[in-house]
Short mmCIF file of N, CA and C and ligand atoms in Angstrom, two decimals:
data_model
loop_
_atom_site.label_atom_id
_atom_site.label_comp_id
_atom_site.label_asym_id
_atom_site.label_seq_id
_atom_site.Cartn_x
_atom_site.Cartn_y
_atom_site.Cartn_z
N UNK A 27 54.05 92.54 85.95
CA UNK A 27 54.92 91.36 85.81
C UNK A 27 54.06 90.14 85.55
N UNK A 28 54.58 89.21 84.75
CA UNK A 28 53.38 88.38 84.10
C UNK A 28 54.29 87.15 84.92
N UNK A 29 53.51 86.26 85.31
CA UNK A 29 53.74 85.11 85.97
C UNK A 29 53.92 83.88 85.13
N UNK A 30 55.15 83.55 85.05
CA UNK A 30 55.94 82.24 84.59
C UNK A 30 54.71 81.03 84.91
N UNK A 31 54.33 80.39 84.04
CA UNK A 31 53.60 79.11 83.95
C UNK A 31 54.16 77.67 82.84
N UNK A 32 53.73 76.29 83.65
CA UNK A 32 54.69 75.34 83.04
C UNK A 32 53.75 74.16 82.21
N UNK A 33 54.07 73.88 81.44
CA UNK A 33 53.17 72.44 81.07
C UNK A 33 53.89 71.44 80.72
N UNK A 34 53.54 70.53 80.99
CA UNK A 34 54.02 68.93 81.07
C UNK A 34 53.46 68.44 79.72
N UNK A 35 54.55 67.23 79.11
CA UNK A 35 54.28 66.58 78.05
C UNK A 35 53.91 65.68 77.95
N UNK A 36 52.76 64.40 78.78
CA UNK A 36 52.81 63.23 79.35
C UNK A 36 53.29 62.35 78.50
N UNK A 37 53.31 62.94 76.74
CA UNK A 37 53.60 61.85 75.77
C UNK A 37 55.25 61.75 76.05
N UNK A 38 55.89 62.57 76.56
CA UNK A 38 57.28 62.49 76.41
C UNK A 38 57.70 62.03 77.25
N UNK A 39 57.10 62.29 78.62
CA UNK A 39 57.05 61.98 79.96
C UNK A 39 57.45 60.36 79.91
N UNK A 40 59.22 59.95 80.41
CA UNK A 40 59.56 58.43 81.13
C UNK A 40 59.56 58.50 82.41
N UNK A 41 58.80 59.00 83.10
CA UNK A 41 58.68 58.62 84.21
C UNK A 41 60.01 58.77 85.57
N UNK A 42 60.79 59.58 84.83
CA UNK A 42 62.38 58.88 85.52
C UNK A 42 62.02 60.28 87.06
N UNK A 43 60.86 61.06 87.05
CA UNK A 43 60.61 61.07 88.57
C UNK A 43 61.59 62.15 88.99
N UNK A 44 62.31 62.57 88.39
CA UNK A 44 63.59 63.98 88.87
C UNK A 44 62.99 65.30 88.92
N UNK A 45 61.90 65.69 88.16
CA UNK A 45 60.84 66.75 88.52
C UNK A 45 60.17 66.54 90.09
N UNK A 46 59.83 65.34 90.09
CA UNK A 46 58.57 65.13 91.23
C UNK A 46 59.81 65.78 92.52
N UNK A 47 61.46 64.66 92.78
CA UNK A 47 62.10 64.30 93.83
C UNK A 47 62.59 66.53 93.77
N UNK A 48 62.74 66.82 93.05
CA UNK A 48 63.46 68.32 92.24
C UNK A 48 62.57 69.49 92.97
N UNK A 49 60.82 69.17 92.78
CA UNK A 49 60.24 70.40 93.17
C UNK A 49 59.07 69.46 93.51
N UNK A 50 59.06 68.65 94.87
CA UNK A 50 57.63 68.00 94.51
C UNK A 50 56.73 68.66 95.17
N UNK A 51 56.52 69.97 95.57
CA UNK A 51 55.54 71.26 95.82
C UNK A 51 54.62 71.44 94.39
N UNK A 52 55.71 71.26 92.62
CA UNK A 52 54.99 71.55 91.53
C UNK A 52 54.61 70.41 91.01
N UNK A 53 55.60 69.58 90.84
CA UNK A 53 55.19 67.75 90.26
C UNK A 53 55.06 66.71 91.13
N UNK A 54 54.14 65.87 90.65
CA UNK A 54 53.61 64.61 91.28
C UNK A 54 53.88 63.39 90.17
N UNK A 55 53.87 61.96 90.47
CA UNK A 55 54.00 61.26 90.04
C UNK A 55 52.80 60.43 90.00
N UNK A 56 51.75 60.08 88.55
CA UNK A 56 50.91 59.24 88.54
C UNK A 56 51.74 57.81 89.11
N UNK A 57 51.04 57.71 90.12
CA UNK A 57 50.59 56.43 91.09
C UNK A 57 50.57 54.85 89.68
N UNK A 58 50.33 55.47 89.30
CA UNK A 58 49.96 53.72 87.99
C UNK A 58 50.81 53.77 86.94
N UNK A 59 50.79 54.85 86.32
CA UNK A 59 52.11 54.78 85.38
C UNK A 59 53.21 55.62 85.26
N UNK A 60 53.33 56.38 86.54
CA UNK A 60 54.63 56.89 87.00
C UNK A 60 55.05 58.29 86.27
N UNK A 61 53.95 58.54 85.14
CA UNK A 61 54.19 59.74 84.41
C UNK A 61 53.44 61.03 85.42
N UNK A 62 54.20 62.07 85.05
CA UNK A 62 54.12 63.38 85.63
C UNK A 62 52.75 63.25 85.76
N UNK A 63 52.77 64.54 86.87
CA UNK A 63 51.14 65.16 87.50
C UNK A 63 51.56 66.43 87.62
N UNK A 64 51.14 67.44 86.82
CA UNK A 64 51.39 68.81 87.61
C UNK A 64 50.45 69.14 87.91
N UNK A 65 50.94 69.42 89.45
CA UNK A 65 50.36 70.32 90.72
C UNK A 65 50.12 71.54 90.84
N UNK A 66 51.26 72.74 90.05
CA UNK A 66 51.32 73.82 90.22
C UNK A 66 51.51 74.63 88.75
N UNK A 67 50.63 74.77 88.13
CA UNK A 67 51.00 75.23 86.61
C UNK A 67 51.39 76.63 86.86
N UNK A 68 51.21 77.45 87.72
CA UNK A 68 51.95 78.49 87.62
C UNK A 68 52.19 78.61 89.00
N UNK A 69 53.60 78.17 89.58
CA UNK A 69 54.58 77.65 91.19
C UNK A 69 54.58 79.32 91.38
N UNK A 70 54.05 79.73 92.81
CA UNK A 70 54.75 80.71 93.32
C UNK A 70 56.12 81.24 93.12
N UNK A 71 56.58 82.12 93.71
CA UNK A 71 57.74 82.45 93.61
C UNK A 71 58.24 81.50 94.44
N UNK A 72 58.39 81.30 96.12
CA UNK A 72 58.73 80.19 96.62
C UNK A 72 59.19 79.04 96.07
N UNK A 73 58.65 78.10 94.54
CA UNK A 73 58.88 77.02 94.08
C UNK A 73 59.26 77.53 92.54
N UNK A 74 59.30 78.57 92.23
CA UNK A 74 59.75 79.15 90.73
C UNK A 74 61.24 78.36 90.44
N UNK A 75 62.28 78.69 91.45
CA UNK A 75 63.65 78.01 90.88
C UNK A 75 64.19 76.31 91.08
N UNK A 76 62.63 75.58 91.63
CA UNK A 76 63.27 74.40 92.02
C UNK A 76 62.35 73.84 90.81
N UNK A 77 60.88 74.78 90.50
CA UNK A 77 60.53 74.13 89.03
C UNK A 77 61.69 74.19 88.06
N UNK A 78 62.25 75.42 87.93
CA UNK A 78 63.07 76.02 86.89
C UNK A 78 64.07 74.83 86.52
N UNK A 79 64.59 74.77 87.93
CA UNK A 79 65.95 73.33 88.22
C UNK A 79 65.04 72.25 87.36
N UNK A 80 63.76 71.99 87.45
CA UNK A 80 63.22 70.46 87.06
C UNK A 80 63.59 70.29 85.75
N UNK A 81 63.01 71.56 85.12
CA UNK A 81 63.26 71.96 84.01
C UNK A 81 63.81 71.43 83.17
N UNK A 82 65.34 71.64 83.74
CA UNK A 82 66.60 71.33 83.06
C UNK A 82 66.85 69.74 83.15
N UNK A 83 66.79 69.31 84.35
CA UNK A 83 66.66 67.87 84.67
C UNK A 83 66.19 67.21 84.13
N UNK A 84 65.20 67.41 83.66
CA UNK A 84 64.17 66.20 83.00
C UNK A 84 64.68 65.39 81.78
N UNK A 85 65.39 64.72 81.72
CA UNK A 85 65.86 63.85 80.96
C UNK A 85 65.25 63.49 79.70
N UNK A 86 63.51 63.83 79.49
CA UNK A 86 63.07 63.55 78.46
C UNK A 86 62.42 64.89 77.64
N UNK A 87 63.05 66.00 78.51
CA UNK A 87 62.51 67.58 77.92
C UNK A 87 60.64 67.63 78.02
N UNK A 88 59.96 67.32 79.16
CA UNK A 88 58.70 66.99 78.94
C UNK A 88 58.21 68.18 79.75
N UNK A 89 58.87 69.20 79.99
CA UNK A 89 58.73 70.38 80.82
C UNK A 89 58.99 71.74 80.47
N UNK A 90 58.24 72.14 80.43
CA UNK A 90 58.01 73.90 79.13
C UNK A 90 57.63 74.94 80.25
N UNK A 91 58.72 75.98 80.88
CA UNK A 91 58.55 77.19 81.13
C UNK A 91 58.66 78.30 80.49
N UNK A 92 56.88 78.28 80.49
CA UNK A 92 56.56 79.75 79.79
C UNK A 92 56.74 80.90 80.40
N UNK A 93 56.77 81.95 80.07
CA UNK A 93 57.14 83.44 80.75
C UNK A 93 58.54 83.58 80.65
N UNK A 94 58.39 84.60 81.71
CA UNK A 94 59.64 85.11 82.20
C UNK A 94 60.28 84.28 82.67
N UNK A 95 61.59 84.18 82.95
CA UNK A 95 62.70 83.52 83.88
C UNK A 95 63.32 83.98 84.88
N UNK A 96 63.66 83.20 85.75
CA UNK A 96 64.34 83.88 87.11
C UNK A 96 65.87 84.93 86.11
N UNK A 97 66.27 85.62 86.62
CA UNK A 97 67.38 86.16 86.32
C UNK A 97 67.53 86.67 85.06
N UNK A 98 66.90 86.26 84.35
CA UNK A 98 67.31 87.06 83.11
C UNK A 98 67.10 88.61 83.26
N UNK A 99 67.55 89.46 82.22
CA UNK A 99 67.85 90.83 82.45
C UNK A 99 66.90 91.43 81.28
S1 SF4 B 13 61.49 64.52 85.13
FE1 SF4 B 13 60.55 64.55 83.08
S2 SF4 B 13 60.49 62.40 82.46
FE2 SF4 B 13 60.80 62.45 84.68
S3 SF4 B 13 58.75 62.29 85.58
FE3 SF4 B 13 59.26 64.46 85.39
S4 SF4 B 13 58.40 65.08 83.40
FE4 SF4 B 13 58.53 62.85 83.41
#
């Protein structure tokens, strides 16, 4: 089983912080200009579906899960 890994877009990245508040075990918020920090490029299983959730959230699409997905068949 190959392990789901994520990368951040900082160019796309507004800052609007719903990743960090969503899974902040995987994302962090630069301190100075408020754009993403990832913490966890490939989140345990433990933090797999609250990255997954960020995912979708992110208002500026600056969040790319590679691999597999929870649930799919
Ligand atoms: S949710 Fe998206 S736009 Fe907001 S801080 Fe995270 S990566 Fe940036």
């Amino acid at each position: 089983m190959s392990t789901p890994h994520l990368s951040v877009d900082r160019e796309r990245c507004i800052g609007a912080g719903m990743c960090a508040m969503t899974a902040p075990s995987v994302f962090d918020q630069d301190p100075d200009d408020g754009l993403v920090i990832l913490l966890r490029p490939e989140p345990a299983a433990a933090h797999g579906a609250a990255a997954q959730m960020a995912v979708g959230l992110c208002p500026a699409g600056a969040i790319t899960l590679h691999g597999p997905k929870a649930g799919s068949s």
